[in-house]
Short mmCIF file of C-alpha atoms in Angstrom, two decimals:
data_model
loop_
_atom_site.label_atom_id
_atom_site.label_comp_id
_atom_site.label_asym_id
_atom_site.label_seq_id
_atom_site.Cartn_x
_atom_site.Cartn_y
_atom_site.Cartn_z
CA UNK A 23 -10.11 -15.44 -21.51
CA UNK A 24 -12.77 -14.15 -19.92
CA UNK A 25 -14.14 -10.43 -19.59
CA UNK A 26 -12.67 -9.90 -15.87
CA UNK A 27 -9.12 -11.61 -16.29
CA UNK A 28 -8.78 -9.25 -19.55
CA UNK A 29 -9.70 -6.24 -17.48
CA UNK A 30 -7.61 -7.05 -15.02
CA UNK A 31 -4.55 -7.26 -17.14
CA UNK A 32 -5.87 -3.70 -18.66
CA UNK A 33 -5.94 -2.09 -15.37
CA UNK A 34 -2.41 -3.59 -14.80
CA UNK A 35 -1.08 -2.66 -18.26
CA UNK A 36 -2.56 0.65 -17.62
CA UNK A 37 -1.03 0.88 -13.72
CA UNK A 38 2.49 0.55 -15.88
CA UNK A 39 2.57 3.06 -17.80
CA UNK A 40 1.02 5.32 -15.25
CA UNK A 41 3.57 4.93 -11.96
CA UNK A 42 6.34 3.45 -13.81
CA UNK A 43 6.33 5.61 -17.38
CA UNK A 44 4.75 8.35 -16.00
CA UNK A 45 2.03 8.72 -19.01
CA UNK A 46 -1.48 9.89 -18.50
CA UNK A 47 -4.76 8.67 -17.90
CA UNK A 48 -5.95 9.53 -21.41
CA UNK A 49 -2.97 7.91 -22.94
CA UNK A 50 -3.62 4.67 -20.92
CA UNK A 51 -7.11 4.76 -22.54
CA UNK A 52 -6.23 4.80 -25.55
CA UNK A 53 -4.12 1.52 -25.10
CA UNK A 54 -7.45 0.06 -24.30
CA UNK A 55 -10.59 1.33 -25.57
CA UNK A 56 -13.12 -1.13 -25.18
CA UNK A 57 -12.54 -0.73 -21.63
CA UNK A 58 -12.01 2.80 -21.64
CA UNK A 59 -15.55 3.54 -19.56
CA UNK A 60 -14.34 0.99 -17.18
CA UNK A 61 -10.88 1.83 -16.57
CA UNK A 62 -11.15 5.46 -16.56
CA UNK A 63 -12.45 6.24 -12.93
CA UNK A 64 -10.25 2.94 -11.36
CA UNK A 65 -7.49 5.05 -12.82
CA UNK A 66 -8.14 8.42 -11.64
CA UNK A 67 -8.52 6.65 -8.01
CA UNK A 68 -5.15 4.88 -8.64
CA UNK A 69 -3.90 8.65 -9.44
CA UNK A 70 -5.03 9.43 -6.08
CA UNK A 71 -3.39 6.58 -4.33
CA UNK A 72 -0.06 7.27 -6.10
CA UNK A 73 0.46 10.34 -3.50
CA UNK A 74 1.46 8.15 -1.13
CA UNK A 75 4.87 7.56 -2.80
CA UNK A 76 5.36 11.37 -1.08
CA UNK A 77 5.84 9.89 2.24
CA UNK A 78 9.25 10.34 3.26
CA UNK A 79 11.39 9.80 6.47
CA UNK A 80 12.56 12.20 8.34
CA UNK A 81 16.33 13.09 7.43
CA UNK A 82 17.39 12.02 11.27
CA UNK A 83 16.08 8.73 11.10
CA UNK A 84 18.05 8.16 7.88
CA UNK A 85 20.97 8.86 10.39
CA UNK A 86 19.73 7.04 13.02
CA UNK A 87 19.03 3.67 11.41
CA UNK A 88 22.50 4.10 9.93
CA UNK A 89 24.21 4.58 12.77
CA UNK A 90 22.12 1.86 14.83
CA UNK A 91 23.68 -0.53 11.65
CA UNK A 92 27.17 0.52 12.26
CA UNK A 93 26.62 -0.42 15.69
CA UNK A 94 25.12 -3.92 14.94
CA UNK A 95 27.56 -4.52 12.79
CA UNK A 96 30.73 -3.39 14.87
CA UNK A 97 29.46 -6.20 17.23
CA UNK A 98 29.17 -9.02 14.37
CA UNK A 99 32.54 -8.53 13.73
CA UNK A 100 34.73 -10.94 14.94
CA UNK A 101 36.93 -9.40 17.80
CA UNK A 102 40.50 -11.24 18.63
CA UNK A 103 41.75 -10.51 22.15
CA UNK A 104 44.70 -12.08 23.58
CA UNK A 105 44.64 -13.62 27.20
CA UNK A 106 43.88 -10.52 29.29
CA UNK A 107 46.26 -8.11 27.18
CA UNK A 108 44.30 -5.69 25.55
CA UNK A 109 45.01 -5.95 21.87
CA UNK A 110 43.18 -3.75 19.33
CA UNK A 111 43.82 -5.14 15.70
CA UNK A 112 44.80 -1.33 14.84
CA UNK A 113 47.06 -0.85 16.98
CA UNK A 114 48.41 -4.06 14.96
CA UNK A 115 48.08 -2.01 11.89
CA UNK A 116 50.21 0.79 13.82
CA UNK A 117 52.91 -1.65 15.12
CA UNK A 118 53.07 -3.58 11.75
CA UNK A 119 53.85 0.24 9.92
CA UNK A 120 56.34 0.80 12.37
CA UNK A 121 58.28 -2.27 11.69
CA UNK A 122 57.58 -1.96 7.76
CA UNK A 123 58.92 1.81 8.73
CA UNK A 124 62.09 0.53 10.19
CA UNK A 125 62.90 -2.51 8.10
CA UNK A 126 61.82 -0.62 4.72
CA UNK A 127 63.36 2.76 6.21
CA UNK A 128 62.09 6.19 5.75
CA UNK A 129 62.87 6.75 2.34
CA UNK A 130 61.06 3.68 0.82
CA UNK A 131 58.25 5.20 2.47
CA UNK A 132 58.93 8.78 1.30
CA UNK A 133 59.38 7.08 -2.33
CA UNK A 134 55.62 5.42 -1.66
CA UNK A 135 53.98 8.48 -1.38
CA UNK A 136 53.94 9.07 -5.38
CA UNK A 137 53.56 5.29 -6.52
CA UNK A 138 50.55 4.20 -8.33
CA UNK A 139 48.33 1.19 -7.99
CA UNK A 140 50.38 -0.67 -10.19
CA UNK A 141 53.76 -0.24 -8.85
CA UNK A 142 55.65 -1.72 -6.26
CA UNK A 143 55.45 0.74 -3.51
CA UNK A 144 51.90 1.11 -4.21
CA UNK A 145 51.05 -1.10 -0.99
CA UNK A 146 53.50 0.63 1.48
CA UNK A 147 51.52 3.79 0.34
CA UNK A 148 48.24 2.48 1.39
CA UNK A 149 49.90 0.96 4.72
CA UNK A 150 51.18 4.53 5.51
CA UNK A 151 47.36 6.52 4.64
CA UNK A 152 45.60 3.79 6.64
CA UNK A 153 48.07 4.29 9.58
CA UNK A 154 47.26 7.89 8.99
CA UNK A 155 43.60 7.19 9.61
CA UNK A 156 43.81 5.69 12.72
CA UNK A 157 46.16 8.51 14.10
CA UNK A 158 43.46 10.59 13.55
CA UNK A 159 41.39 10.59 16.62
CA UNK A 160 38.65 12.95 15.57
CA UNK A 161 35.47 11.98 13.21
CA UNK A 162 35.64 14.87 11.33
CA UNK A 163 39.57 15.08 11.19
CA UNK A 164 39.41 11.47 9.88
CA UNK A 165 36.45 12.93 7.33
CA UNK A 166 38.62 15.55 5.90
CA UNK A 167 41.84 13.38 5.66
CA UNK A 168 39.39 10.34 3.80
CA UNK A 169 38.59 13.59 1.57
CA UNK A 170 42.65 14.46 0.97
CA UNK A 171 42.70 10.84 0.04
CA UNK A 172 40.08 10.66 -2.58
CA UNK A 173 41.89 13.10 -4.19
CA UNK A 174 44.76 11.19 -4.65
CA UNK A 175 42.11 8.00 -5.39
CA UNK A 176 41.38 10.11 -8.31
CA UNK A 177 44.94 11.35 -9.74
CA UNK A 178 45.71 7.43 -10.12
CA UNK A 179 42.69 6.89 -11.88
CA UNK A 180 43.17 9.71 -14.56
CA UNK A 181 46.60 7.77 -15.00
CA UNK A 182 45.98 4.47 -14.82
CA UNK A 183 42.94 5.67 -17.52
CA UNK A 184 45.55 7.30 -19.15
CA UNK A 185 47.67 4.01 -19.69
CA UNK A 186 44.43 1.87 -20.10
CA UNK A 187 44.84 -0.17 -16.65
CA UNK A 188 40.90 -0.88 -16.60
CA UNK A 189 41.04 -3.11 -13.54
CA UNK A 190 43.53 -1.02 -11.69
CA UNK A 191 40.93 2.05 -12.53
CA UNK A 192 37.55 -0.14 -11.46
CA UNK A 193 40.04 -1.06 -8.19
CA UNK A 194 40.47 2.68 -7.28
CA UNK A 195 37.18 3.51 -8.58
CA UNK A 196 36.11 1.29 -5.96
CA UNK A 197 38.42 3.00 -3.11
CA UNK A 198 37.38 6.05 -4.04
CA UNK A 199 33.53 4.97 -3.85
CA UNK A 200 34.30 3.68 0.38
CA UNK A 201 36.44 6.59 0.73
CA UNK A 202 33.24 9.11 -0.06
CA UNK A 203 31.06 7.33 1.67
CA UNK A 204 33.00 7.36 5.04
CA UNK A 205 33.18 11.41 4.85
CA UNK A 206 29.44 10.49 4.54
CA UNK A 207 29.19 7.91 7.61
CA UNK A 208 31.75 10.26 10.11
CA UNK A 209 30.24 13.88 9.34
CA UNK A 210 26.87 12.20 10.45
CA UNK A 211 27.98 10.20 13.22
CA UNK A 212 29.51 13.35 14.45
CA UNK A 213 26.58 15.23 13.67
CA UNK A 214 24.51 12.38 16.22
CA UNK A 215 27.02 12.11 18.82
CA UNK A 216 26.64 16.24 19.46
CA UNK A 217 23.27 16.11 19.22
CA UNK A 218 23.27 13.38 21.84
CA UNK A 219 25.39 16.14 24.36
CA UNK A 220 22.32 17.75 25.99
CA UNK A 221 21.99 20.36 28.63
CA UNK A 222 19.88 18.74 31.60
CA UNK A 223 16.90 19.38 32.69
CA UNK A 224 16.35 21.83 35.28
CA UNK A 225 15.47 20.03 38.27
CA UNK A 226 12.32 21.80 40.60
CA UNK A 227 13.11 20.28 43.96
CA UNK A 228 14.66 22.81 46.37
CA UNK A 229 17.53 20.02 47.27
CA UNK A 230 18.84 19.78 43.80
CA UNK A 231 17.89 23.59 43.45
CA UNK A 232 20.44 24.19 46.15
CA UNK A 233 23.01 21.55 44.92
CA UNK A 234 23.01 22.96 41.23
CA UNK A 235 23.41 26.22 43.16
CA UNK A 236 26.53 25.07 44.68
CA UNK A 237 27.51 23.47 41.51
CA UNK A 238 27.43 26.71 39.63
CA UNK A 239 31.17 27.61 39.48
CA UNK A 240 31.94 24.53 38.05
CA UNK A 241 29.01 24.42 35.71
CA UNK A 242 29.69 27.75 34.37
CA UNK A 243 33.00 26.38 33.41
CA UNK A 244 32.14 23.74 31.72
CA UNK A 245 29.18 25.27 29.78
CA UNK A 246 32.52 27.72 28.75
CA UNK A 247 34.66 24.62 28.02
CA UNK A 248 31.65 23.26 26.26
CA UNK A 249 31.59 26.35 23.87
CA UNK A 250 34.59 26.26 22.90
CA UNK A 251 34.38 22.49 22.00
CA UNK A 252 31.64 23.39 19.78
CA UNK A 253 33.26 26.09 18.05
CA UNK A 254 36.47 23.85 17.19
CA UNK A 255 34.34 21.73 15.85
CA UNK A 256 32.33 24.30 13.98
CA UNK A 257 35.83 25.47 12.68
CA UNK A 258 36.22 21.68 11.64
CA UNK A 259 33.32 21.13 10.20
CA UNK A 260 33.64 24.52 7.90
CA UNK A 261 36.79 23.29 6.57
CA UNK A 262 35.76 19.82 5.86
CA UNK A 263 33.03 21.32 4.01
CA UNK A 264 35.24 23.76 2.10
CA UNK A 265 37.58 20.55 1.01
CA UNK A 266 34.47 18.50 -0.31
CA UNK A 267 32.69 21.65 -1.93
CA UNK A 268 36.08 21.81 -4.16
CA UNK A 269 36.43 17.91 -5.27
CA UNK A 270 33.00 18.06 -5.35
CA UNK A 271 33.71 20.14 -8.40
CA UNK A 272 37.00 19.31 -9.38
CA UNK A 273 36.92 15.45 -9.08
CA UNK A 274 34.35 14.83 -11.72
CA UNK A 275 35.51 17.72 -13.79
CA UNK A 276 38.84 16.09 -14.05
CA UNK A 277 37.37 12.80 -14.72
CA UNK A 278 34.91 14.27 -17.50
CA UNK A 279 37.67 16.25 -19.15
CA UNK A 280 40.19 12.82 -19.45
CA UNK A 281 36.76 11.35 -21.22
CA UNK A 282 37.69 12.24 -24.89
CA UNK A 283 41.18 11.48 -24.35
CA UNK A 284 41.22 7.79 -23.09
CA UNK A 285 40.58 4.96 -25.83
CA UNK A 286 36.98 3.68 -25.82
CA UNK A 287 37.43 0.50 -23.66
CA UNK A 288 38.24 3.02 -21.32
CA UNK A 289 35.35 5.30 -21.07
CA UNK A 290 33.15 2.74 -19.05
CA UNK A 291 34.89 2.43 -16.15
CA UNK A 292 35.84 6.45 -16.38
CA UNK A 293 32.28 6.62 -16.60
CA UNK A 294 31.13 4.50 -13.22
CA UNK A 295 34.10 6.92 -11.46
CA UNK A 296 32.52 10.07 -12.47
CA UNK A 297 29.17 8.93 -11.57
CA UNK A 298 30.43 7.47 -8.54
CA UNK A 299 32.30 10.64 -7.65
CA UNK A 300 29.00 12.79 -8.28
CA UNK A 301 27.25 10.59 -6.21
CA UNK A 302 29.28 10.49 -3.86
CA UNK A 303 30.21 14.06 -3.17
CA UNK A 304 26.43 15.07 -3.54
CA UNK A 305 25.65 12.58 -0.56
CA UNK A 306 28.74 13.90 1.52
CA UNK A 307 27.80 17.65 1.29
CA UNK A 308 24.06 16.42 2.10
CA UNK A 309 25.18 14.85 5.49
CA UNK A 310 28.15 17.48 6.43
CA UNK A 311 25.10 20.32 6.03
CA UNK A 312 22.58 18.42 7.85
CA UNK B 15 21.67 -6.10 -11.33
CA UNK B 16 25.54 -7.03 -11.19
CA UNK B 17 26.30 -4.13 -9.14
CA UNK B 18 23.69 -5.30 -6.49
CA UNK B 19 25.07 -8.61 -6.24
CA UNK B 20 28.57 -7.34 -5.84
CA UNK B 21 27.47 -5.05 -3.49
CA UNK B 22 25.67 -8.27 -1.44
CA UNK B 23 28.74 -10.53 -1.77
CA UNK B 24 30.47 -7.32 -0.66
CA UNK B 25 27.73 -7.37 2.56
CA UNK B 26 27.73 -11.23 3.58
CA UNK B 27 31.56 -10.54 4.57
CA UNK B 28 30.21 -7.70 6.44
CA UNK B 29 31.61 -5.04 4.54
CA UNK B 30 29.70 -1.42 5.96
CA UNK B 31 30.17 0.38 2.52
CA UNK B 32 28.09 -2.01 0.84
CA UNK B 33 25.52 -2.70 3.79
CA UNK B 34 24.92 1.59 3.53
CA UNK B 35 24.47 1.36 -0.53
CA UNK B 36 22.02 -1.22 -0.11
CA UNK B 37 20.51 0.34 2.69
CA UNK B 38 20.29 4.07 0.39
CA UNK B 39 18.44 2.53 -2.15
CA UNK B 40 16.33 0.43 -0.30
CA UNK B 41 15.09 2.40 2.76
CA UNK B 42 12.58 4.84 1.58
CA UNK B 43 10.49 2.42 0.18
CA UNK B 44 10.85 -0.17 2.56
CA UNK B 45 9.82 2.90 4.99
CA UNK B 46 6.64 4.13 3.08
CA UNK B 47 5.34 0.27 2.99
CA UNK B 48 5.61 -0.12 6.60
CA UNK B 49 3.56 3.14 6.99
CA UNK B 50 1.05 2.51 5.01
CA UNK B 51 0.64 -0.81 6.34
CA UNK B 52 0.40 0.06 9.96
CA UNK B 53 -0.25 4.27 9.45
CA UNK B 54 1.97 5.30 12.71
CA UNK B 55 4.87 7.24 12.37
CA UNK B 56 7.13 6.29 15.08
CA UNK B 57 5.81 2.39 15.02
CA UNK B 58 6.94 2.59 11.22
CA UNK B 59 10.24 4.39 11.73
CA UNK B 60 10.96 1.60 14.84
CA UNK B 61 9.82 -1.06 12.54
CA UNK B 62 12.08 0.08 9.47
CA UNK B 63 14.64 0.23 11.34
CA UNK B 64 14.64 -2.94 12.70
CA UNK B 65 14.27 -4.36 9.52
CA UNK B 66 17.42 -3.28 8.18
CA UNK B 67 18.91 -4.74 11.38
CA UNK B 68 17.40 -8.06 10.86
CA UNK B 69 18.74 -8.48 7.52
CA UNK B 70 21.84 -7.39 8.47
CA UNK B 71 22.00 -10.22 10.49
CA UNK B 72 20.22 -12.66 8.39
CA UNK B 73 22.18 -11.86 5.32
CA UNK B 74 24.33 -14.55 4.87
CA UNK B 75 21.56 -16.67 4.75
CA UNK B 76 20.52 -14.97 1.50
CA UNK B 77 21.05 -16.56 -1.65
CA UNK B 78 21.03 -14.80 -4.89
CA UNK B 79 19.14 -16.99 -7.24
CA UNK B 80 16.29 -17.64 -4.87
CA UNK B 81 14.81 -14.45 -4.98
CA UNK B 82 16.11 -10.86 -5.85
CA UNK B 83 17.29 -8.70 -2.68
CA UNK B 84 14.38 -6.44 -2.86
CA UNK B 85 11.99 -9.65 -1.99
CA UNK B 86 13.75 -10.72 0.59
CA UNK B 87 13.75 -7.32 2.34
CA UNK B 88 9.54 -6.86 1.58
CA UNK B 89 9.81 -10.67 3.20
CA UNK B 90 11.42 -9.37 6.16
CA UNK B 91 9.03 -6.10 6.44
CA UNK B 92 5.81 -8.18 6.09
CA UNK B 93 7.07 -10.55 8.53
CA UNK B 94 7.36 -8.16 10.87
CA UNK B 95 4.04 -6.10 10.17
CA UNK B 96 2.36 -9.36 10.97
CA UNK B 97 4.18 -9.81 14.07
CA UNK B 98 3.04 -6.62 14.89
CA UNK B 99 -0.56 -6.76 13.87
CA UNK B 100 -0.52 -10.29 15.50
CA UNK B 101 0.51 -8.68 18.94
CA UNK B 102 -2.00 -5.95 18.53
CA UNK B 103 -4.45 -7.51 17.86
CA UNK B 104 -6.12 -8.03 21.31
CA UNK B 105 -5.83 -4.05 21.59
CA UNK B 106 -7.07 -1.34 19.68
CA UNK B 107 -5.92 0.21 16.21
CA UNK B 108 -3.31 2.51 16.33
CA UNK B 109 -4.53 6.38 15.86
CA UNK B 110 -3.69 7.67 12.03
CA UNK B 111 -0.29 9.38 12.43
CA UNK B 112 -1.14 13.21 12.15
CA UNK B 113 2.63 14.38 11.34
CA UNK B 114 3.43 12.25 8.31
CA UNK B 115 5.73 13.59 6.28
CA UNK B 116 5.82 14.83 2.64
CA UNK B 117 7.77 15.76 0.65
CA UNK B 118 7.17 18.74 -1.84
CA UNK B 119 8.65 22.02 -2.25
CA UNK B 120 5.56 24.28 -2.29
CA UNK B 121 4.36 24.63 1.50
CA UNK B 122 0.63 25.01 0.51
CA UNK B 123 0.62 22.06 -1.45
CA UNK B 124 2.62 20.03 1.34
CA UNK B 125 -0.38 20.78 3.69
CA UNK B 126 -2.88 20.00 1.27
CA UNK B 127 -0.84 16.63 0.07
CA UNK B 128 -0.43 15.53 3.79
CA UNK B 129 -4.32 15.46 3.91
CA UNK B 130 -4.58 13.85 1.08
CA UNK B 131 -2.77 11.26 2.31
CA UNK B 132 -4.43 10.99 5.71
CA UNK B 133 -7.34 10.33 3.81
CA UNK B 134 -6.08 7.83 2.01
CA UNK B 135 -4.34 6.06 5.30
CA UNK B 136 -7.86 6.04 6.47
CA UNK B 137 -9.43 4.98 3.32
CA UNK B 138 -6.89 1.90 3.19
CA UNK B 139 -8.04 0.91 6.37
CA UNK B 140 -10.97 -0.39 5.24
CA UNK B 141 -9.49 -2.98 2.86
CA UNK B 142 -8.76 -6.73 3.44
CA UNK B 143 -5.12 -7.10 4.70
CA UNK B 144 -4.04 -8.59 1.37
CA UNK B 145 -5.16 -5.92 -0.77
CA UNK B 146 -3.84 -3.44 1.66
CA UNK B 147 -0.83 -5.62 1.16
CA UNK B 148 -1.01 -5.37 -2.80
CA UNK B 149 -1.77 -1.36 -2.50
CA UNK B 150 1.45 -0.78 0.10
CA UNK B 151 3.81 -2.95 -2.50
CA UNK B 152 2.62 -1.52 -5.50
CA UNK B 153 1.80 2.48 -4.86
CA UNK B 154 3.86 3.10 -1.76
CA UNK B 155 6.79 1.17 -3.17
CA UNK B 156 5.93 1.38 -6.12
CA UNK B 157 7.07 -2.48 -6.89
CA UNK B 158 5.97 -4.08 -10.47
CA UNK B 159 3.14 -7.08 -10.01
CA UNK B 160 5.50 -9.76 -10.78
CA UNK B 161 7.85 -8.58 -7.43
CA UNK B 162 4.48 -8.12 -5.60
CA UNK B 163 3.24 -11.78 -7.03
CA UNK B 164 7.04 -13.00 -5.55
CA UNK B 165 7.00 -11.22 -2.09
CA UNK B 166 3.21 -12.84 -1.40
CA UNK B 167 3.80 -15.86 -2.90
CA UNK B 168 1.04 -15.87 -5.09
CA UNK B 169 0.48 -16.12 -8.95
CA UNK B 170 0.84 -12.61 -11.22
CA UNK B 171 -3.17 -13.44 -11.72
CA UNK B 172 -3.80 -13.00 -7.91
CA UNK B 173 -1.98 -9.98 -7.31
CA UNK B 174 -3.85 -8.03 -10.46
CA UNK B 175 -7.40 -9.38 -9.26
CA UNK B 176 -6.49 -8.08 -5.40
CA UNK B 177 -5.31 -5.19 -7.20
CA UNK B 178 -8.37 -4.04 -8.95
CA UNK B 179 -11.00 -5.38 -6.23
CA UNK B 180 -8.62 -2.99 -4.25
CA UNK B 181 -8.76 0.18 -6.38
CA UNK B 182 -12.62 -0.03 -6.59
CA UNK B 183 -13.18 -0.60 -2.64
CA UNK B 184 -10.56 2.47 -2.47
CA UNK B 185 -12.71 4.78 -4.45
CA UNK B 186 -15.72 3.34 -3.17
CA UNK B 187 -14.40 4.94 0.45
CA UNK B 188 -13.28 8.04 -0.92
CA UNK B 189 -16.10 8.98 -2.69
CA UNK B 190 -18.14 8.41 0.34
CA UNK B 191 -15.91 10.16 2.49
CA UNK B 192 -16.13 13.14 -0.42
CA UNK B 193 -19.74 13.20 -0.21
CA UNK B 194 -19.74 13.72 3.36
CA UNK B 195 -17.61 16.17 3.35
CA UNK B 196 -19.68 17.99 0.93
CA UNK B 197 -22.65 17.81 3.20
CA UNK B 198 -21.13 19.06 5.81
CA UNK B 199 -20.06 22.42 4.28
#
């Protein structure tokens, strides 16, 4: 092989363990000594370079390009309309629960609310949280109420651990994994659609001058209105935040604590939920305190 | 590796949960690779963006044993870094980006850092666009040479030659840059 190939491959052997293991330049050297007076200032200059894996992006374009997504991909979805009747597939969902509602009656649905993934009922349970959702007009109420609904995500897991259900526990794991990241998805679309309610700009010709002028009363009334928008939302916000802070906690203490308990074919799967719930949580309180 | 493919199998049926995951762990990097290649904030933020949106709606087209995600998406990035050096090209280079953005939790050493690295923007500027290329996959993304070797479709022996002719044109610049400094103060 000759001299420059081999040095090459040092210099690459040596770029390893220095961005990926994280050793130093005088360990590298050592790896390599007969090209140690070569290597050695190529490495401190690749030391240099590595700053540049500091570059971040700003927090709000992490938003941004996630909500521009959601966008793109709300239009690749296919839509189904009906001649000129204007048919929204959840109101289907909502029509469908009513009919389950009245054919089922009230109690089977009462008798849903406790089942577990592997019962009967277990369906008619999800039916009535997903009609639930779409009640929910609000992107923070829906946020908080995906939140209410991890929890229970996570009492079936610690039984279905508890009876050794793996696939019914990776199922729910699974739930409970979309469920977090949707508080993630609506705190920060709310957080974008406020920031995208700006005050105008004050205009500087004397005809607008005049017109805002006239326009006061009303203005003045809905800067008040306005406030008090903000504030409810403030108010939601707070308690959404309160709700996650405490699973945040409690969900993968829960989880953790069931750990010794559960037979060992067990433990993997409880393992991906507790990680999943850390993870998830952790991103959730990032984007509700944006 | 299995949870990434379940997560893209999860994607192709256009499933937003996945899309995000693969977007978290995949957007910082693809971010600092675009900046480094074209050294403008906003151009770079515009540009990353729009790649996530063009595999997004490419994605069904991707197939698993060709190539692992992460390729495909540097395919996508470079594509579009050439499209946008290609249109440029009849005007001049962009400005270096002033308000880059680093992260570190000592504010002294941010400032210091962000010069650093405005040095080294400018310093990259002076190499050939494939080691620029091999620099951006490698340090900004920090990719290992085999990935880089699949994203430029080029042999592991390539990438490590553009790699080293690279480091030593790189320090060639700084130095000089150093020096001059040093005779100006």
């Amino acid at each position: 092989m000759r001299k420059s190939r081999k040095l090459n491959n040092a210099l690459d052997a040596c770029l390893e363990q220095l961005l990926i293991k994280g050793e130093t330049v005088e360990q590298c050297l050592q790896s390599f000594p007969e090209y140690a007076d070569e290597l050695k200032p190529l490495l401190e200059t690749a030391l240099s370079v590595k700053q540049v894996s500091a570059i971040q992006p700003r927090p709000e374009l992490r938003d941004k390009a996630r909500y521009q997504l959601y966008s793109v991909l709300q239009g690749m979805l296919p839509r189904k309309s009906l001649s000129s009747f204007s048919w929204r597939p959840q109101w289907a969902v909502v029509l469908t629960a009513v009919l389950v509602f009245l054919l089922v009656g009230s109690g089977t649905v009462a008798a849903s609310a406790n089942s577990m993934p592997d019962q009967p009922l277990y369906p008619v349970k999800l039916a009535t949280e997903r009609v639930r959702l779409i009640l929910t007009p609000s992107s923070l109420g829906k946020a908080e109420l995906y939140a209410r609904l991890a929890d229970k995500r996570v009492e079936e897991i610690v039984r279905m651990a508890d009876d050794s259900e793996l696939e019914k526990v990776e199922q729910t794991t699974r739930r409970l994994d979309a469920y977090l990241a949707r508080i993630t998805d609506l705190s920060a679309i709310q957080r974008i659609k406020d920031g995208a309610v700006t005050v105008p700009a004050v205009a500087e010709s004397p005809e607008l001058k005049r017109a805002l002028e006239a326009e006061k009363a009303p203005l003045m009334f809905e800067q008040a209105e306005r406030g008090k928008e903000k504030s409810a939302k403030d108010d939601r916000r707070e308690k959404l935040r309160e709700t996650v802070v405490h699973y945040a906690f409690s969900h993968p203490e829960r989880l953790r604590a069931l750990l010794s308990k559960v037979p060992p074919s067990a433990r993997p799967a409880l393992l991906r939920a507790i990680a999943i719930s850390e993870d998830g949580y952790k991103r959730a309180l990032e984007s509700i305190d944006d | 590796m299995q949870d990434e493919e379940s997560l893209i199998r999860r994607a192709k049926q256009h499933d937003q949960t996945a899309f995000a995951r693969l977007y978290e762990a995949h957007f910082d990097r693809i971010y600092r690779y675009v900046t480094l290649r074209i050294g403008d904030r906003t151009e770079a933020e515009d540009m990353t963006q729009q790649v996530f949106v063009n595999a997004l709606q490419s994605i069904s087209s991707f197939n698993w044993q060709g190539a692992p995600f992460a390729a495909w998406l540097f395919r996508i990035a470079h594509n579009q870094v050439v499209d946008y050096f290609r249109k440029r090209r009849k005007r001049a280079a962009a400005p270096l980006d002033e308000s880059l953005l680093v992260s570190d939790s000592n504010p002294q050493q941010m400032v210091e850092h962000s010069l650093d690295i405005k040095q080294l923007l400018s310093a990259t500027r002076q190499l050939t666009e494939a080691q620029r290329e091999v620099i951006s996959l490698r340090f900004a993304s920090e990719l290992s040479t085999a990935e880089v070797a699949r994203i430029m479709g080029k042999s592991q022996g390539a990438i490590k030659a553009l790699q080293h002719s690279a480091i030593v044109a790189l320090r060639k610049t700084l130095l000089v840059n150093t020096d001059e400094k040093v005779q100006k103060t």
